[in-house]
CSV table of C-alpha atoms and ligand atoms in Angstrom, one decimal:
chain,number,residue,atom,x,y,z
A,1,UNK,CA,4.2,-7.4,-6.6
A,2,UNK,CA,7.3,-9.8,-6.2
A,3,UNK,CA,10.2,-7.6,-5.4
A,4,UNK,CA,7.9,-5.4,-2.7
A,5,UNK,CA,8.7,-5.8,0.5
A,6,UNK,CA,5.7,-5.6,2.1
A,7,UNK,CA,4.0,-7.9,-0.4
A,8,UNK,CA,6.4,-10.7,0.5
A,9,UNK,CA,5.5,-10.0,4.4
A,10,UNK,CA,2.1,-10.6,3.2
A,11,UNK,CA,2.8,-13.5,1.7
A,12,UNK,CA,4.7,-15.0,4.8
A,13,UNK,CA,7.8,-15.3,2.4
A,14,UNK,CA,10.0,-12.8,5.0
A,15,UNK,CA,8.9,-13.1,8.7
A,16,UNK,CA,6.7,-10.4,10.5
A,17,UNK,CA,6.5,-9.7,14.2
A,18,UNK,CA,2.4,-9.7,13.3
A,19,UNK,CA,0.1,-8.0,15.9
A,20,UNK,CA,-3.3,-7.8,13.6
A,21,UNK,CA,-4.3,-9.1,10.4
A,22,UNK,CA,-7.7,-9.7,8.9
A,23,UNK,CA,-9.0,-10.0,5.2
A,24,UNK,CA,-8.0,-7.1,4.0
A,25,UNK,CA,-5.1,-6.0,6.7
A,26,UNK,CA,-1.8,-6.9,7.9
A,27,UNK,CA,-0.4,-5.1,10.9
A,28,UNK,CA,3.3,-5.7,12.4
A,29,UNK,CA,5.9,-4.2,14.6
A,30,UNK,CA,8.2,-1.6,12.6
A,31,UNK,CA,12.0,-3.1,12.3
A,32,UNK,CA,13.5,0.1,13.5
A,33,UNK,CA,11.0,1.4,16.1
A,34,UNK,CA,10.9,4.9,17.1
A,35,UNK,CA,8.6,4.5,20.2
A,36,UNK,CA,7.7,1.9,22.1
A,37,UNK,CA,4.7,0.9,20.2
A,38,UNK,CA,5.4,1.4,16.4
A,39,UNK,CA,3.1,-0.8,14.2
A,40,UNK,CA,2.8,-0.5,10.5
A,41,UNK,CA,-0.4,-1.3,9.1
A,42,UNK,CA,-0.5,-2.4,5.8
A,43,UNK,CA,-3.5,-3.2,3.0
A,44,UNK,CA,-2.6,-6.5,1.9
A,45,UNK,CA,-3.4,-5.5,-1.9
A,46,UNK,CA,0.0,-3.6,-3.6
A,47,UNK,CA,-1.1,-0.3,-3.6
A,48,UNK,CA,2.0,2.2,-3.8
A,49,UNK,CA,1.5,5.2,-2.2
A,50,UNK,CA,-1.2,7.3,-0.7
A,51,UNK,CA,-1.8,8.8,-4.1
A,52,UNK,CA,-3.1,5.7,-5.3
A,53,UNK,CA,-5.2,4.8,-2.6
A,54,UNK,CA,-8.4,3.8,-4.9
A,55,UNK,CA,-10.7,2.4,-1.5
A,56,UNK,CA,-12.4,5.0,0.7
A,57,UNK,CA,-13.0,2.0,2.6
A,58,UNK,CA,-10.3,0.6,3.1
A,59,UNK,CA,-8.7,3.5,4.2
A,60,UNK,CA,-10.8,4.4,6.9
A,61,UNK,CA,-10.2,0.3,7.9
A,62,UNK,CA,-6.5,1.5,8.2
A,63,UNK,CA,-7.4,4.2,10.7
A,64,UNK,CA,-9.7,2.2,12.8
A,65,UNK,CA,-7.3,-0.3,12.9
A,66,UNK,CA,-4.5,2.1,14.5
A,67,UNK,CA,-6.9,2.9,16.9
A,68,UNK,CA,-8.4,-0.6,18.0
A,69,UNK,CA,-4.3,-1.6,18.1
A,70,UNK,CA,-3.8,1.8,20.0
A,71,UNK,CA,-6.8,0.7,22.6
A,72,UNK,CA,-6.0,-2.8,22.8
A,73,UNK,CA,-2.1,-1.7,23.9
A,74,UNK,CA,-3.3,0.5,26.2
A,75,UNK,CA,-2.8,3.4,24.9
A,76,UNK,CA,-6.4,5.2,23.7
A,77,UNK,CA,-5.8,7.8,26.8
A,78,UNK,CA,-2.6,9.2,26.7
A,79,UNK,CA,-2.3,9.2,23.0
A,80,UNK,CA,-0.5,8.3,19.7
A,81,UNK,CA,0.3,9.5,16.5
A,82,UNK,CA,-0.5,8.5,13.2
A,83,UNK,CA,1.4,9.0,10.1
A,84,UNK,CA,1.4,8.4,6.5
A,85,UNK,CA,4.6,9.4,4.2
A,86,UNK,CA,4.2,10.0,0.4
A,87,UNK,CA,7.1,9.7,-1.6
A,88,UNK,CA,10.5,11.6,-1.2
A,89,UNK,CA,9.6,14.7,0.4
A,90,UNK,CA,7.2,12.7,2.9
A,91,UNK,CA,10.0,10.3,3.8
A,92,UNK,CA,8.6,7.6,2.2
A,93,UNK,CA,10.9,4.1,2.2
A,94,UNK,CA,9.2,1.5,1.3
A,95,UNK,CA,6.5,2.1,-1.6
A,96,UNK,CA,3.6,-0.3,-0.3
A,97,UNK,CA,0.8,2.1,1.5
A,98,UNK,CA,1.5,2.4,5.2
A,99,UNK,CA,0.2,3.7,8.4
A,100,UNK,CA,2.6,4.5,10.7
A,101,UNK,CA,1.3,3.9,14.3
A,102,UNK,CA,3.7,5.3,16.9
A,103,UNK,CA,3.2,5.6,21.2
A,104,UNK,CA,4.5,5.0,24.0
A,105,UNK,CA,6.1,8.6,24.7
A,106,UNK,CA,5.3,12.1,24.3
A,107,UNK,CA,5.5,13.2,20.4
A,108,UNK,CA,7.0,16.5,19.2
A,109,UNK,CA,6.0,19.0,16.6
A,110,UNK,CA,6.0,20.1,14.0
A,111,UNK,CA,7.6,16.4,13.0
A,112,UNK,CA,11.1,16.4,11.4
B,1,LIG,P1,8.5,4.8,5.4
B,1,LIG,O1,9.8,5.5,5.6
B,1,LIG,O2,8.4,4.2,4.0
B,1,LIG,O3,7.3,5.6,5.8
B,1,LIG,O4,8.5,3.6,6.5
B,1,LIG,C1,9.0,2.3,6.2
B,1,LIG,C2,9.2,1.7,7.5
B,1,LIG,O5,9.4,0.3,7.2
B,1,LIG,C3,10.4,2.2,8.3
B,1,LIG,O6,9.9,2.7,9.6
B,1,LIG,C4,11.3,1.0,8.5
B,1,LIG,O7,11.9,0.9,9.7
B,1,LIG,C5,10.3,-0.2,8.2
B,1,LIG,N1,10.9,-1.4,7.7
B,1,LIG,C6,11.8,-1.4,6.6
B,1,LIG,N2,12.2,-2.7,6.4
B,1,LIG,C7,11.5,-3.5,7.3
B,1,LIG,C8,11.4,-4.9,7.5
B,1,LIG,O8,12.1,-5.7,6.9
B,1,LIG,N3,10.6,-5.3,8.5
B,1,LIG,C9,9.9,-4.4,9.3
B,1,LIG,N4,9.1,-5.0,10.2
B,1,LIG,N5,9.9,-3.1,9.0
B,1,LIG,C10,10.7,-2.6,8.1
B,2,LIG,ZN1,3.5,-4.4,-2.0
C-alpha cells in the first residue's frame, strides 16, 4: 500500500523511533504519546483494520509482543494497557492494524 502511512514506516521511506521489529513485526514509539511508554505495534503486511485481520497467528504475535516490550521497559508489574481501535466509532486514525501499547501511569475507565 503506497499512500499508507504505516506501510511507508515499514519501508523506511518516513523515519520511525523503532523499539522492536522482527519478520513479521514492526514496533515504534507513537508521535503523540499519551503515557510515557506508548508503542504501536504494527504487522508489516497492509492489513486495514481488525476486521480483516486474516492470521490467528500473527495476532497473538502482536500481543506477546506488547508484553515482551512491556517486560523489557519495565513495566510487567505495575501494568499497561492495550488497545486496538476499529474504524470511526473505535477512534481509529490511521487504517493499517495497530496495537496500541500504553504505560507509565495509572489508566482510567471506562476509556473515553
Ligand atoms: P489510531 O487513532 O488509528 O488508533 O492511532 C493512530 C496513532 O498513530 C495515533 O496515536 C497517532 O498519534 C499515531 N501517529 C500518527 N501519525 C504518526 C506518525 O507519523 N508517526 C508516529 N510514530 N505515529 C503516528
Ligand atoms: Zn499499510
Amino acid at each position: 500500500m503506497t499512500d499508507c502511512l504505516f506501510c511507508k514506516m515499514v519501508d523506511g521511506v518516513i523515519p520511525a523511533d523503532i523499539v522492536y521489529e522482527d519478520e513479521s513485526l514492526l514496533a515504534f514509539r507513537d508521535i503523540h504519546p499519551q503515557a510515557p511508554l506508548h508503542v504501536l505495534i504494527i504487522p508489516k503486511r497492509h492489513i486495514a483494520t481488525l476486521n480483516a485481520l486474516d492470521d490467528a497467528v500473527l495476532g497473538g504475535k502482536l500481543l506477546q509482543t506488547a508484553a515482551k516490550i512491556a517486560a523489557e521497559q519495565g513495566y510487567a508489574d505495575s501494568g499497561y494497557r492495550t488497545v486496538i481501535n476499529c474504524n470511526e466509532d473505535g477512534g481509529q486514525t490511521v487504517h493499517h492494524i495497530h496495537l496500541h501499547l500504553l504505560a507509565g501511569r495509572a489508566m482510567h475507565w471506562p476509556p473515553g
